PDB file of C-alpha atoms and ligand atoms in Angstrom:
ATOM      1  CA  MET A   1       0.000   0.000   0.000  1.00 59.00           C
ATOM      2  CA  SER A   2       2.723   2.447  -1.000  1.00 82.00           C
ATOM      3  CA  LEU A   3       1.977   5.961  -2.178  1.00 97.00           C
ATOM      4  CA  GLN A   4       4.894   5.796  -4.612  1.00 97.00           C
ATOM      5  CA  GLY A   5       3.926   7.417  -7.901  1.00 96.00           C
ATOM      6  CA  LYS A   6       0.676   8.879  -6.522  1.00 98.00           C
ATOM      7  CA  VAL A   7      -0.259  12.555  -6.530  1.00 98.00           C
ATOM      8  CA  ALA A   8      -2.106  13.863  -3.460  1.00 98.00           C
ATOM      9  CA  LEU A   9      -3.773  17.254  -3.162  1.00 98.00           C
ATOM     10  CA  VAL A  10      -4.410  18.381   0.419  1.00 99.00           C
ATOM     11  CA  THR A  11      -6.490  21.477   1.164  1.00 98.00           C
ATOM     12  CA  GLY A  12      -5.688  23.524   4.248  1.00 98.00           C
ATOM     13  CA  ALA A  13      -2.236  21.920   4.184  1.00 98.00           C
ATOM     14  CA  ALA A  14      -0.345  25.031   5.268  1.00 98.00           C
ATOM     15  CA  SER A  15      -1.108  24.325   8.948  1.00 97.00           C
ATOM     16  CA  GLY A  16      -2.055  21.755  11.555  1.00 97.00           C
ATOM     17  CA  ILE A  17      -3.551  18.446  10.490  1.00 98.00           C
ATOM     18  CA  GLY A  18      -3.373  19.104   6.744  1.00 98.00           C
ATOM     19  CA  LYS A  19       0.324  19.958   6.953  1.00 98.00           C
ATOM     20  CA  GLU A  20       1.108  16.708   8.775  1.00 98.00           C
ATOM     21  CA  CYS A  21      -0.965  14.710   6.249  1.00 98.00           C
ATOM     22  CA  ALA A  22       1.064  16.284   3.439  1.00 98.00           C
ATOM     23  CA  ILE A  23       4.431  15.551   5.071  1.00 98.00           C
ATOM     24  CA  THR A  24       3.452  11.971   5.981  1.00 98.00           C
ATOM     25  CA  MET A  25       2.195  11.111   2.488  1.00 98.00           C
ATOM     26  CA  ALA A  26       5.312  12.708   0.951  1.00 98.00           C
ATOM     27  CA  LYS A  27       7.489  10.426   3.106  1.00 97.00           C
ATOM     28  CA  GLN A  28       5.539   7.475   1.690  1.00 97.00           C
ATOM     29  CA  GLY A  29       6.369   8.542  -1.859  1.00 97.00           C
ATOM     30  CA  ALA A  30       3.467  10.721  -3.009  1.00 98.00           C
ATOM     31  CA  ALA A  31       3.911  14.010  -4.839  1.00 98.00           C
ATOM     32  CA  ILE A  32       2.029  16.569  -2.785  1.00 98.00           C
ATOM     33  CA  VAL A  33       0.000  19.607  -3.745  1.00 98.00           C
ATOM     34  CA  ILE A  34      -0.323  21.978  -0.789  1.00 98.00           C
ATOM     35  CA  ALA A  35      -3.536  23.959  -1.413  1.00 98.00           C
ATOM     36  CA  ASP A  36      -4.284  26.770   1.009  1.00 98.00           C
ATOM     37  CA  LEU A  37      -5.454  30.348   1.320  1.00 98.00           C
ATOM     38  CA  ASN A  38      -2.138  31.178   2.967  1.00 98.00           C
ATOM     39  CA  MET A  39       0.335  30.960   0.072  1.00 97.00           C
ATOM     40  CA  ALA A  40       3.429  31.905   2.092  1.00 98.00           C
ATOM     41  CA  ALA A  41       2.808  29.135   4.629  1.00 98.00           C
ATOM     42  CA  ALA A  42       1.861  26.678   1.850  1.00 98.00           C
ATOM     43  CA  GLU A  43       5.105  27.463   0.044  1.00 98.00           C
ATOM     44  CA  ALA A  44       7.061  26.847   3.268  1.00 98.00           C
ATOM     45  CA  VAL A  45       5.493  23.373   3.656  1.00 98.00           C
ATOM     46  CA  ALA A  46       6.254  22.558   0.008  1.00 98.00           C
ATOM     47  CA  GLN A  47       9.887  23.631   0.519  1.00 98.00           C
ATOM     48  CA  GLU A  48      10.146  21.487   3.668  1.00 98.00           C
ATOM     49  CA  ILE A  49       9.014  18.441   1.664  1.00 98.00           C
ATOM     50  CA  ILE A  50      11.341  19.203  -1.254  1.00 98.00           C
ATOM     51  CA  GLN A  51      14.317  19.706   1.066  1.00 98.00           C
ATOM     52  CA  ALA A  52      13.604  16.294   2.613  1.00 98.00           C
ATOM     53  CA  GLY A  53      13.855  14.762  -0.881  1.00 98.00           C
ATOM     54  CA  GLY A  54      10.146  14.689  -1.748  1.00 98.00           C
ATOM     55  CA  ARG A  55       8.066  16.235  -4.523  1.00 98.00           C
ATOM     56  CA  ALA A  56       5.677  19.075  -3.723  1.00 98.00           C
ATOM     57  CA  MET A  57       4.126  22.284  -5.003  1.00 98.00           C
ATOM     58  CA  ALA A  58       2.036  24.981  -3.367  1.00 98.00           C
ATOM     59  CA  VAL A  59      -1.115  26.376  -4.957  1.00 98.00           C
ATOM     60  CA  VAL A  60      -3.142  29.258  -3.621  1.00 98.00           C
ATOM     61  CA  MET A  61      -6.735  28.104  -3.268  1.00 98.00           C
ATOM     62  CA  ASP A  62      -9.829  29.422  -1.547  1.00 98.00           C
ATOM     63  CA  VAL A  63     -11.913  26.240  -1.422  1.00 98.00           C
ATOM     64  CA  VAL A  64     -15.197  28.161  -1.675  1.00 98.00           C
ATOM     65  CA  ASN A  65     -14.204  29.725  -4.998  1.00 98.00           C
ATOM     66  CA  GLU A  66     -14.982  27.385  -7.911  1.00 98.00           C
ATOM     67  CA  GLU A  67     -12.576  29.079 -10.312  1.00 98.00           C
ATOM     68  CA  ALA A  68      -9.749  28.995  -7.787  1.00 98.00           C
ATOM     69  CA  VAL A  69     -10.398  25.319  -7.028  1.00 98.00           C
ATOM     70  CA  ASN A  70     -10.484  24.369 -10.716  1.00 98.00           C
ATOM     71  CA  ALA A  71      -7.355  26.405 -11.432  1.00 98.00           C
ATOM     72  CA  GLY A  72      -5.434  24.849  -8.522  1.00 98.00           C
ATOM     73  CA  VAL A  73      -6.410  21.320  -9.510  1.00 98.00           C
ATOM     74  CA  GLN A  74      -5.403  22.028 -13.126  1.00 98.00           C
ATOM     75  CA  GLN A  75      -2.015  23.421 -11.991  1.00 98.00           C
ATOM     76  CA  ALA A  76      -1.459  20.211 -10.044  1.00 98.00           C
ATOM     77  CA  VAL A  77      -2.347  18.003 -13.022  1.00 98.00           C
ATOM     78  CA  ASP A  78      -0.169  20.110 -15.351  1.00 98.00           C
ATOM     79  CA  LYS A  79       2.825  19.645 -13.063  1.00 98.00           C
ATOM     80  CA  PHE A  80       2.398  16.109 -11.757  1.00 98.00           C
ATOM     81  CA  GLY A  81       0.151  14.490 -14.410  1.00 97.00           C
ATOM     82  CA  SER A  82      -2.800  13.346 -12.283  1.00 96.00           C
ATOM     83  CA  ILE A  83      -4.648  13.571  -8.990  1.00 98.00           C
ATOM     84  CA  ASP A  84      -4.868  10.205  -7.245  1.00 98.00           C
ATOM     85  CA  VAL A  85      -5.673  11.343  -3.712  1.00 98.00           C
ATOM     86  CA  LEU A  86      -7.749  14.295  -2.493  1.00 98.00           C
ATOM     87  CA  VAL A  87      -7.712  15.198   1.178  1.00 99.00           C
ATOM     88  CA  SER A  88     -10.461  17.778   1.710  1.00 99.00           C
ATOM     89  CA  ASN A  89      -9.277  19.185   5.002  1.00 98.00           C
ATOM     90  CA  ALA A  90      -9.535  23.002   5.006  1.00 98.00           C
ATOM     91  CA  GLY A  91     -11.770  24.108   7.824  1.00 98.00           C
ATOM     92  CA  ILE A  92     -12.484  26.717  10.453  1.00 96.00           C
ATOM     93  CA  GLN A  93     -14.328  26.839  13.756  1.00 95.00           C
ATOM     94  CA  ILE A  94     -16.802  29.487  14.939  1.00 95.00           C
ATOM     95  CA  ILE A  95     -18.678  29.095  18.213  1.00 92.00           C
ATOM     96  CA  HIS A  96     -21.769  30.907  19.509  1.00 93.00           C
ATOM     97  CA  PRO A  97     -24.963  29.909  21.277  1.00 94.00           C
ATOM     98  CA  ILE A  98     -27.481  29.301  18.514  1.00 97.00           C
ATOM     99  CA  GLU A  99     -29.707  32.224  19.430  1.00 98.00           C
ATOM    100  CA  GLU A 100     -26.753  34.567  18.939  1.00 97.00           C
ATOM    101  CA  PHE A 101     -25.116  32.854  15.939  1.00 98.00           C
ATOM    102  CA  PRO A 102     -24.666  35.485  13.207  1.00 98.00           C
ATOM    103  CA  PHE A 103     -26.178  34.185   9.961  1.00 98.00           C
ATOM    104  CA  ASP A 104     -23.179  35.326   7.901  1.00 98.00           C
ATOM    105  CA  GLU A 105     -20.822  33.345  10.179  1.00 98.00           C
ATOM    106  CA  TRP A 106     -23.064  30.261   9.920  1.00 98.00           C
ATOM    107  CA  LYS A 107     -22.963  30.519   6.113  1.00 98.00           C
ATOM    108  CA  LYS A 108     -19.196  31.116   6.067  1.00 98.00           C
ATOM    109  CA  LEU A 109     -18.480  28.005   8.127  1.00 98.00           C
ATOM    110  CA  LEU A 110     -20.851  25.770   6.154  1.00 98.00           C
ATOM    111  CA  SER A 111     -19.413  27.062   2.906  1.00 98.00           C
ATOM    112  CA  ILE A 112     -15.760  26.354   3.767  1.00 98.00           C
ATOM    113  CA  HIS A 113     -16.510  22.844   5.002  1.00 98.00           C
ATOM    114  CA  LEU A 114     -19.264  21.753   2.601  1.00 98.00           C
ATOM    115  CA  ASP A 115     -18.891  23.876  -0.537  1.00 98.00           C
ATOM    116  CA  GLY A 116     -15.135  23.324  -0.234  1.00 98.00           C
ATOM    117  CA  ALA A 117     -15.563  19.552  -0.071  1.00 99.00           C
ATOM    118  CA  PHE A 118     -18.028  19.588  -2.970  1.00 99.00           C
ATOM    119  CA  LEU A 119     -15.966  21.839  -5.252  1.00 99.00           C
ATOM    120  CA  THR A 120     -12.665  20.027  -4.677  1.00 99.00           C
ATOM    121  CA  THR A 121     -14.363  16.646  -5.151  1.00 99.00           C
ATOM    122  CA  LYS A 122     -16.035  17.801  -8.364  1.00 98.00           C
ATOM    123  CA  ALA A 123     -12.744  19.113  -9.763  1.00 98.00           C
ATOM    124  CA  ALA A 124     -10.522  16.195  -8.678  1.00 98.00           C
ATOM    125  CA  ILE A 125     -12.828  13.261  -9.427  1.00 98.00           C
ATOM    126  CA  LYS A 126     -12.904  14.100 -13.133  1.00 98.00           C
ATOM    127  CA  HIS A 127      -9.155  13.484 -13.276  1.00 98.00           C
ATOM    128  CA  MET A 128      -9.497  10.262 -11.254  1.00 98.00           C
ATOM    129  CA  TYR A 129     -12.086   9.033 -13.755  1.00 98.00           C
ATOM    130  CA  ALA A 130     -10.086  10.216 -16.784  1.00 97.00           C
ATOM    131  CA  SER A 131      -6.892   8.452 -15.674  1.00 96.00           C
ATOM    132  CA  GLY A 132      -8.716   5.120 -15.508  1.00 96.00           C
ATOM    133  CA  LYS A 133      -6.930   4.470 -12.182  1.00 96.00           C
ATOM    134  CA  GLY A 134      -9.600   5.810  -9.823  1.00 98.00           C
ATOM    135  CA  GLY A 135      -8.417   7.318  -6.572  1.00 98.00           C
ATOM    136  CA  ALA A 136      -9.026   8.030  -2.906  1.00 98.00           C
ATOM    137  CA  ILE A 137     -10.998  10.946  -1.506  1.00 99.00           C
ATOM    138  CA  ILE A 138     -10.664  11.585   2.206  1.00 99.00           C
ATOM    139  CA  TYR A 139     -12.779  14.172   3.995  1.00 99.00           C
ATOM    140  CA  MET A 140     -11.625  15.627   7.305  1.00 98.00           C
ATOM    141  CA  GLY A 141     -14.648  15.063   9.489  1.00 98.00           C
ATOM    142  CA  SER A 142     -14.591  15.142  13.263  1.00 98.00           C
ATOM    143  CA  VAL A 143     -16.041  13.379  16.261  1.00 98.00           C
ATOM    144  CA  HIS A 144     -18.564  16.144  15.576  1.00 98.00           C
ATOM    145  CA  SER A 145     -19.584  14.164  12.468  1.00 98.00           C
ATOM    146  CA  HIS A 146     -21.226  11.831  15.030  1.00 98.00           C
ATOM    147  CA  GLU A 147     -21.630  13.786  18.268  1.00 97.00           C
ATOM    148  CA  ALA A 148     -22.932  17.225  19.179  1.00 97.00           C
ATOM    149  CA  SER A 149     -21.457  19.839  21.495  1.00 92.00           C
ATOM    150  CA  LYS A 150     -22.888  23.072  22.802  1.00 91.00           C
ATOM    151  CA  LEU A 151     -22.067  26.266  20.874  1.00 91.00           C
ATOM    152  CA  LYS A 152     -21.056  24.397  17.691  1.00 95.00           C
ATOM    153  CA  SER A 153     -24.270  24.287  15.669  1.00 98.00           C
ATOM    154  CA  ALA A 154     -22.636  25.252  12.378  1.00 98.00           C
ATOM    155  CA  TYR A 155     -19.588  22.999  12.800  1.00 98.00           C
ATOM    156  CA  VAL A 156     -21.590  19.942  13.893  1.00 98.00           C
ATOM    157  CA  THR A 157     -24.012  20.457  10.998  1.00 98.00           C
ATOM    158  CA  ALA A 158     -21.159  20.754   8.501  1.00 99.00           C
ATOM    159  CA  LYS A 159     -19.250  17.747   9.836  1.00 98.00           C
ATOM    160  CA  HIS A 160     -22.381  15.562   9.806  1.00 98.00           C
ATOM    161  CA  GLY A 161     -22.941  16.714   6.225  1.00 99.00           C
ATOM    162  CA  LEU A 162     -19.578  15.345   5.112  1.00 99.00           C
ATOM    163  CA  LEU A 163     -20.721  11.809   5.987  1.00 98.00           C
ATOM    164  CA  GLY A 164     -23.546  12.152   3.484  1.00 98.00           C
ATOM    165  CA  LEU A 165     -21.290  13.526   0.781  1.00 99.00           C
ATOM    166  CA  ALA A 166     -18.738  10.742   1.293  1.00 99.00           C
ATOM    167  CA  ARG A 167     -21.431   8.073   1.016  1.00 98.00           C
ATOM    168  CA  VAL A 168     -22.751   9.497  -2.251  1.00 99.00           C
ATOM    169  CA  VAL A 169     -19.240   9.828  -3.701  1.00 99.00           C
ATOM    170  CA  ALA A 170     -18.538   6.236  -2.608  1.00 98.00           C
ATOM    171  CA  LYS A 171     -21.610   5.020  -4.534  1.00 98.00           C
ATOM    172  CA  GLU A 172     -21.018   7.126  -7.638  1.00 98.00           C
ATOM    173  CA  GLY A 173     -17.255   6.608  -7.675  1.00 98.00           C
ATOM    174  CA  GLY A 174     -17.098   2.937  -6.704  1.00 98.00           C
ATOM    175  CA  PRO A 175     -17.676   1.461 -10.160  1.00 98.00           C
ATOM    176  CA  ARG A 176     -14.872   3.690 -11.453  1.00 98.00           C
ATOM    177  CA  GLY A 177     -12.417   2.929  -8.657  1.00 98.00           C
ATOM    178  CA  VAL A 178     -12.893   6.057  -6.562  1.00 98.00           C
ATOM    179  CA  ARG A 179     -13.184   5.474  -2.805  1.00 98.00           C
ATOM    180  CA  ALA A 180     -14.483   8.098  -0.371  1.00 99.00           C
ATOM    181  CA  ASN A 181     -14.075   8.028   3.399  1.00 99.00           C
ATOM    182  CA  VAL A 182     -14.191  10.403   6.349  1.00 99.00           C
ATOM    183  CA  VAL A 183     -11.531  10.620   9.058  1.00 99.00           C
ATOM    184  CA  CYS A 184     -12.993  11.878  12.327  1.00 98.00           C
ATOM    185  CA  PRO A 185     -10.448  13.303  14.782  1.00 98.00           C
ATOM    186  CA  GLY A 186     -11.050  14.045  18.424  1.00 98.00           C
ATOM    187  CA  PHE A 187      -9.363  17.181  19.769  1.00 96.00           C
ATOM    188  CA  VAL A 188      -5.926  17.788  18.256  1.00 97.00           C
ATOM    189  CA  ARG A 189      -3.710  20.677  19.475  1.00 96.00           C
ATOM    190  CA  THR A 190      -3.539  22.844  16.337  1.00 94.00           C
ATOM    191  CA  PRO A 191      -4.053  26.618  15.876  1.00 92.00           C
ATOM    192  CA  LEU A 192      -7.769  25.868  15.357  1.00 88.00           C
ATOM    193  CA  VAL A 193      -8.104  24.263  18.800  1.00 93.00           C
ATOM    194  CA  ASP A 194      -5.744  26.664  20.573  1.00 93.00           C
ATOM    195  CA  LYS A 195      -8.065  29.487  19.498  1.00 91.00           C
ATOM    196  CA  GLN A 196     -11.115  27.690  20.906  1.00 89.00           C
ATOM    197  CA  ILE A 197      -9.796  27.144  24.431  1.00 94.00           C
ATOM    198  CA  PRO A 198     -10.050  30.784  25.622  1.00 95.00           C
ATOM    199  CA  GLU A 199     -13.252  31.281  23.583  1.00 91.00           C
ATOM    200  CA  GLN A 200     -14.962  28.314  25.226  1.00 89.00           C
ATOM    201  CA  ALA A 201     -13.688  29.337  28.657  1.00 93.00           C
ATOM    202  CA  ALA A 202     -15.298  32.761  28.205  1.00 93.00           C
ATOM    203  CA  ALA A 203     -18.517  31.404  26.685  1.00 89.00           C
ATOM    204  CA  LEU A 204     -18.973  28.709  29.353  1.00 90.00           C
ATOM    205  CA  GLY A 205     -17.650  30.800  32.278  1.00 94.00           C
ATOM    206  CA  ILE A 206     -14.974  28.246  33.282  1.00 96.00           C
ATOM    207  CA  SER A 207     -11.164  28.216  33.306  1.00 96.00           C
ATOM    208  CA  GLU A 208      -9.066  27.205  30.288  1.00 96.00           C
ATOM    209  CA  ALA A 209      -7.776  24.178  32.225  1.00 96.00           C
ATOM    210  CA  ASP A 210     -11.373  23.119  32.828  1.00 96.00           C
ATOM    211  CA  VAL A 211     -12.178  23.498  29.121  1.00 94.00           C
ATOM    212  CA  ILE A 212      -9.375  21.037  28.325  1.00 96.00           C
ATOM    213  CA  LYS A 213     -10.112  18.588  31.152  1.00 96.00           C
ATOM    214  CA  ASN A 214     -13.877  18.743  31.479  1.00 94.00           C
ATOM    215  CA  VAL A 215     -15.042  19.721  28.006  1.00 92.00           C
ATOM    216  CA  MET A 216     -12.525  18.668  25.358  1.00 94.00           C
ATOM    217  CA  LEU A 217     -11.020  15.498  26.825  1.00 97.00           C
ATOM    218  CA  LYS A 218     -13.704  14.525  29.337  1.00 96.00           C
ATOM    219  CA  GLU A 219     -15.059  11.572  27.360  1.00 96.00           C
ATOM    220  CA  THR A 220     -11.714  10.144  26.210  1.00 98.00           C
ATOM    221  CA  VAL A 221     -10.491   6.892  27.757  1.00 98.00           C
ATOM    222  CA  ASP A 222      -7.238   8.459  28.987  1.00 97.00           C
ATOM    223  CA  GLY A 223      -7.523  12.278  29.006  1.00 97.00           C
ATOM    224  CA  GLU A 224      -5.136  12.546  26.054  1.00 97.00           C
ATOM    225  CA  PHE A 225      -5.222  14.773  22.996  1.00 97.00           C
ATOM    226  CA  THR A 226      -5.172  13.039  19.609  1.00 98.00           C
ATOM    227  CA  THR A 227      -2.052  14.080  17.644  1.00 98.00           C
ATOM    228  CA  VAL A 228      -1.549  15.328  14.115  1.00 98.00           C
ATOM    229  CA  ALA A 229       0.546  12.184  13.515  1.00 98.00           C
ATOM    230  CA  ASP A 230      -2.376   9.940  14.555  1.00 98.00           C
ATOM    231  CA  ILE A 231      -4.569  11.624  11.952  1.00 98.00           C
ATOM    232  CA  ALA A 232      -1.925  11.772   9.233  1.00 98.00           C
ATOM    233  CA  ASN A 233      -1.179   8.050   9.575  1.00 98.00           C
ATOM    234  CA  THR A 234      -4.893   7.239   9.255  1.00 98.00           C
ATOM    235  CA  VAL A 235      -5.219   9.460   6.184  1.00 98.00           C
ATOM    236  CA  ALA A 236      -2.119   7.893   4.597  1.00 98.00           C
ATOM    237  CA  PHE A 237      -3.537   4.414   5.257  1.00 98.00           C
ATOM    238  CA  LEU A 238      -6.790   5.312   3.491  1.00 98.00           C
ATOM    239  CA  ALA A 239      -4.903   7.031   0.668  1.00 98.00           C
ATOM    240  CA  GLY A 240      -2.924   3.852   0.024  1.00 97.00           C
ATOM    241  CA  PHE A 241      -5.760   1.359   0.475  1.00 97.00           C
ATOM    242  CA  ASP A 242      -6.387   0.488  -3.120  1.00 93.00           C
ATOM    243  CA  ASN A 243      -9.805  -1.106  -3.454  1.00 96.00           C
ATOM    244  CA  ASN A 244     -13.458  -0.546  -2.613  1.00 97.00           C
ATOM    245  CA  ALA A 245     -13.433  -2.747   0.504  1.00 98.00           C
ATOM    246  CA  ILE A 246     -13.173   0.427   2.580  1.00 98.00           C
ATOM    247  CA  THR A 247     -15.449   3.077   1.136  1.00 98.00           C
ATOM    248  CA  GLY A 248     -18.292   5.223   2.437  1.00 98.00           C
ATOM    249  CA  GLN A 249     -16.898   4.809   5.971  1.00 98.00           C
ATOM    250  CA  SER A 250     -15.893   7.097   8.764  1.00 98.00           C
ATOM    251  CA  ILE A 251     -12.921   6.245  10.955  1.00 98.00           C
ATOM    252  CA  VAL A 252     -12.948   7.899  14.374  1.00 98.00           C
ATOM    253  CA  VAL A 253      -9.505   8.678  15.832  1.00 98.00           C
ATOM    254  CA  SER A 254     -10.278  10.193  19.226  1.00 98.00           C
ATOM    255  CA  HIS A 255      -8.856   8.240  22.214  1.00 98.00           C
ATOM    256  CA  GLY A 256     -12.230   6.604  22.598  1.00 98.00           C
ATOM    257  CA  TRP A 257     -14.211   9.842  22.956  1.00 97.00           C
ATOM    258  CA  PHE A 258     -16.689   8.465  20.446  1.00 97.00           C
ATOM    259  CA  MET A 259     -17.055   4.724  19.863  1.00 96.00           C
ATOM    260  CA  GLN A 260     -19.091   3.542  16.906  1.00 85.00           C
TER     261      GLN A 260
HETATM  262  P1  LIG B   1      -5.700  24.841  11.257  1.00 79.72           P
HETATM  263  O1  LIG B   1      -6.377  26.125  11.578  1.00 79.72           O
HETATM  264  O2  LIG B   1      -4.396  24.508  11.891  1.00 79.72           O
HETATM  265  O3  LIG B   1      -5.509  24.704   9.680  1.00 79.72           O
HETATM  266  C1  LIG B   1      -6.547  24.978   8.783  1.00 79.72           C
HETATM  267  C2  LIG B   1      -5.928  25.395   7.443  1.00 79.72           C
HETATM  268  O4  LIG B   1      -7.033  25.594   6.537  1.00 79.72           O
HETATM  269  C3  LIG B   1      -5.145  26.708   7.506  1.00 79.72           C
HETATM  270  O5  LIG B   1      -3.887  26.555   6.863  1.00 79.72           O
HETATM  271  C4  LIG B   1      -6.036  27.693   6.760  1.00 79.72           C
HETATM  272  O6  LIG B   1      -5.303  28.707   6.047  1.00 79.72           O
HETATM  273  C5  LIG B   1      -6.768  26.755   5.784  1.00 79.72           C
HETATM  274  N1  LIG B   1      -8.016  27.325   5.301  1.00 79.72           N
HETATM  275  C6  LIG B   1      -9.007  27.916   6.013  1.00 79.72           C
HETATM  276  N2  LIG B   1      -9.976  28.343   5.201  1.00 79.72           N
HETATM  277  C7  LIG B   1      -9.603  28.010   3.938  1.00 79.72           C
HETATM  278  C8  LIG B   1     -10.181  28.170   2.657  1.00 79.72           C
HETATM  279  N3  LIG B   1     -11.350  28.816   2.498  1.00 79.72           N
HETATM  280  N4  LIG B   1      -9.536  27.684   1.566  1.00 79.72           N
HETATM  281  C9  LIG B   1      -8.328  27.059   1.719  1.00 79.72           C
HETATM  282  N5  LIG B   1      -7.725  26.889   2.895  1.00 79.72           N
HETATM  283  C10 LIG B   1      -8.352  27.353   3.997  1.00 79.72           C
HETATM  284  O7  LIG B   1      -6.808  23.726  11.579  1.00 79.72           O
HETATM  285  P2  LIG B   1      -6.696  22.150  11.876  1.00 79.72           P
HETATM  286  O8  LIG B   1      -6.981  21.944  13.312  1.00 79.72           O
HETATM  287  O9  LIG B   1      -5.485  21.567  11.257  1.00 79.72           O
HETATM  288  O10 LIG B   1      -8.014  21.663  11.095  1.00 79.72           O
HETATM  289  C11 LIG B   1      -7.975  21.005   9.845  1.00 79.72           C
HETATM  290  C12 LIG B   1      -9.258  20.225   9.657  1.00 79.72           C
HETATM  291  O11 LIG B   1      -9.368  19.268  10.693  1.00 79.72           O
HETATM  292  C13 LIG B   1     -10.524  21.086   9.711  1.00 79.72           C
HETATM  293  O12 LIG B   1     -11.444  20.622   8.752  1.00 79.72           O
HETATM  294  C14 LIG B   1     -11.044  20.820  11.105  1.00 79.72           C
HETATM  295  O13 LIG B   1     -12.426  21.009  11.202  1.00 79.72           O
HETATM  296  C15 LIG B   1     -10.648  19.368  11.286  1.00 79.72           C
HETATM  297  N6  LIG B   1     -10.615  18.926  12.670  1.00 79.72           N
HETATM  298  C16 LIG B   1      -9.729  19.484  13.552  1.00 79.72           C
HETATM  299  C17 LIG B   1      -9.723  19.025  14.853  1.00 79.72           C
HETATM  300  C18 LIG B   1      -8.768  19.575  15.864  1.00 79.72           C
HETATM  301  O14 LIG B   1      -8.949  19.252  17.044  1.00 79.72           O
HETATM  302  N7  LIG B   1      -7.790  20.377  15.496  1.00 79.72           N
HETATM  303  C19 LIG B   1     -10.617  18.022  15.263  1.00 79.72           C
HETATM  304  C20 LIG B   1     -11.498  17.485  14.343  1.00 79.72           C
HETATM  305  C21 LIG B   1     -11.479  17.946  13.037  1.00 79.72           C
END
């Protein structure tokens, strides 16, 4: 299940989980396309991979912009010849009680997670079909694809939505060799989570230590954060798994916070 000779495009790969997915798949032989809003940080990740002997390029991409998504995917195909793996990972978090949730923030969050997943899938799957080799599409879900938490109405809605998209893509893509799965992390210390700790402390009226212990990690089996490496290894496994035996699934990686 090597990634040698494969081309993987990862959105939101300039930071956090996406960055680690890119570096891990590069180590396993894939050429990597780092797609992110933040071009300077994307370029730095691409350089890190190249300096370690891998193949990588950075493309600037706002995943909610259809033209930008199509252009970035085309740049990747022009340089590396195909797209074999798509990791739709770009995401943000916005928390408010539902009665105070600004509608524009609700729409922004849903758009980045769901429109982004749709547009990148639509652009990449055409190349997977055209190559005749199929491919692997991996959506970055969350334990919040299965569970709810207070203050996260938009995020929980979006992450549940990805399960539906993955199942449809699995059915449509299966006969042509395209697999679609969702990886569902528990809490991982990335900039996205570091931003939430003080926000949740303020919103819930508790200390930051209590947010970590009694909100974020309360339901885990051991009080531990999941790591970017845990997620990247799971993504790389799915990227390299080369038949339809695993498709339309979600894999929860959360120290037992959610058990399916
Ligand atoms: P992060 O903030 O470290 O990285 C997110 C990246 O996405 C950034 O580089 C950012 O520039 C990019 N991005 C944001 N909006 C974009 C857009 N419109 N177009 C292109 N790129 C965009 O976050 P992270 O924690 O690594 O999260 C990555 C994914 O993992 C998200 O989908 C998130 O919901 C999911 N996730 C994270 C956790 C966690 O605990 N960190 C848990 C479960 C799921």
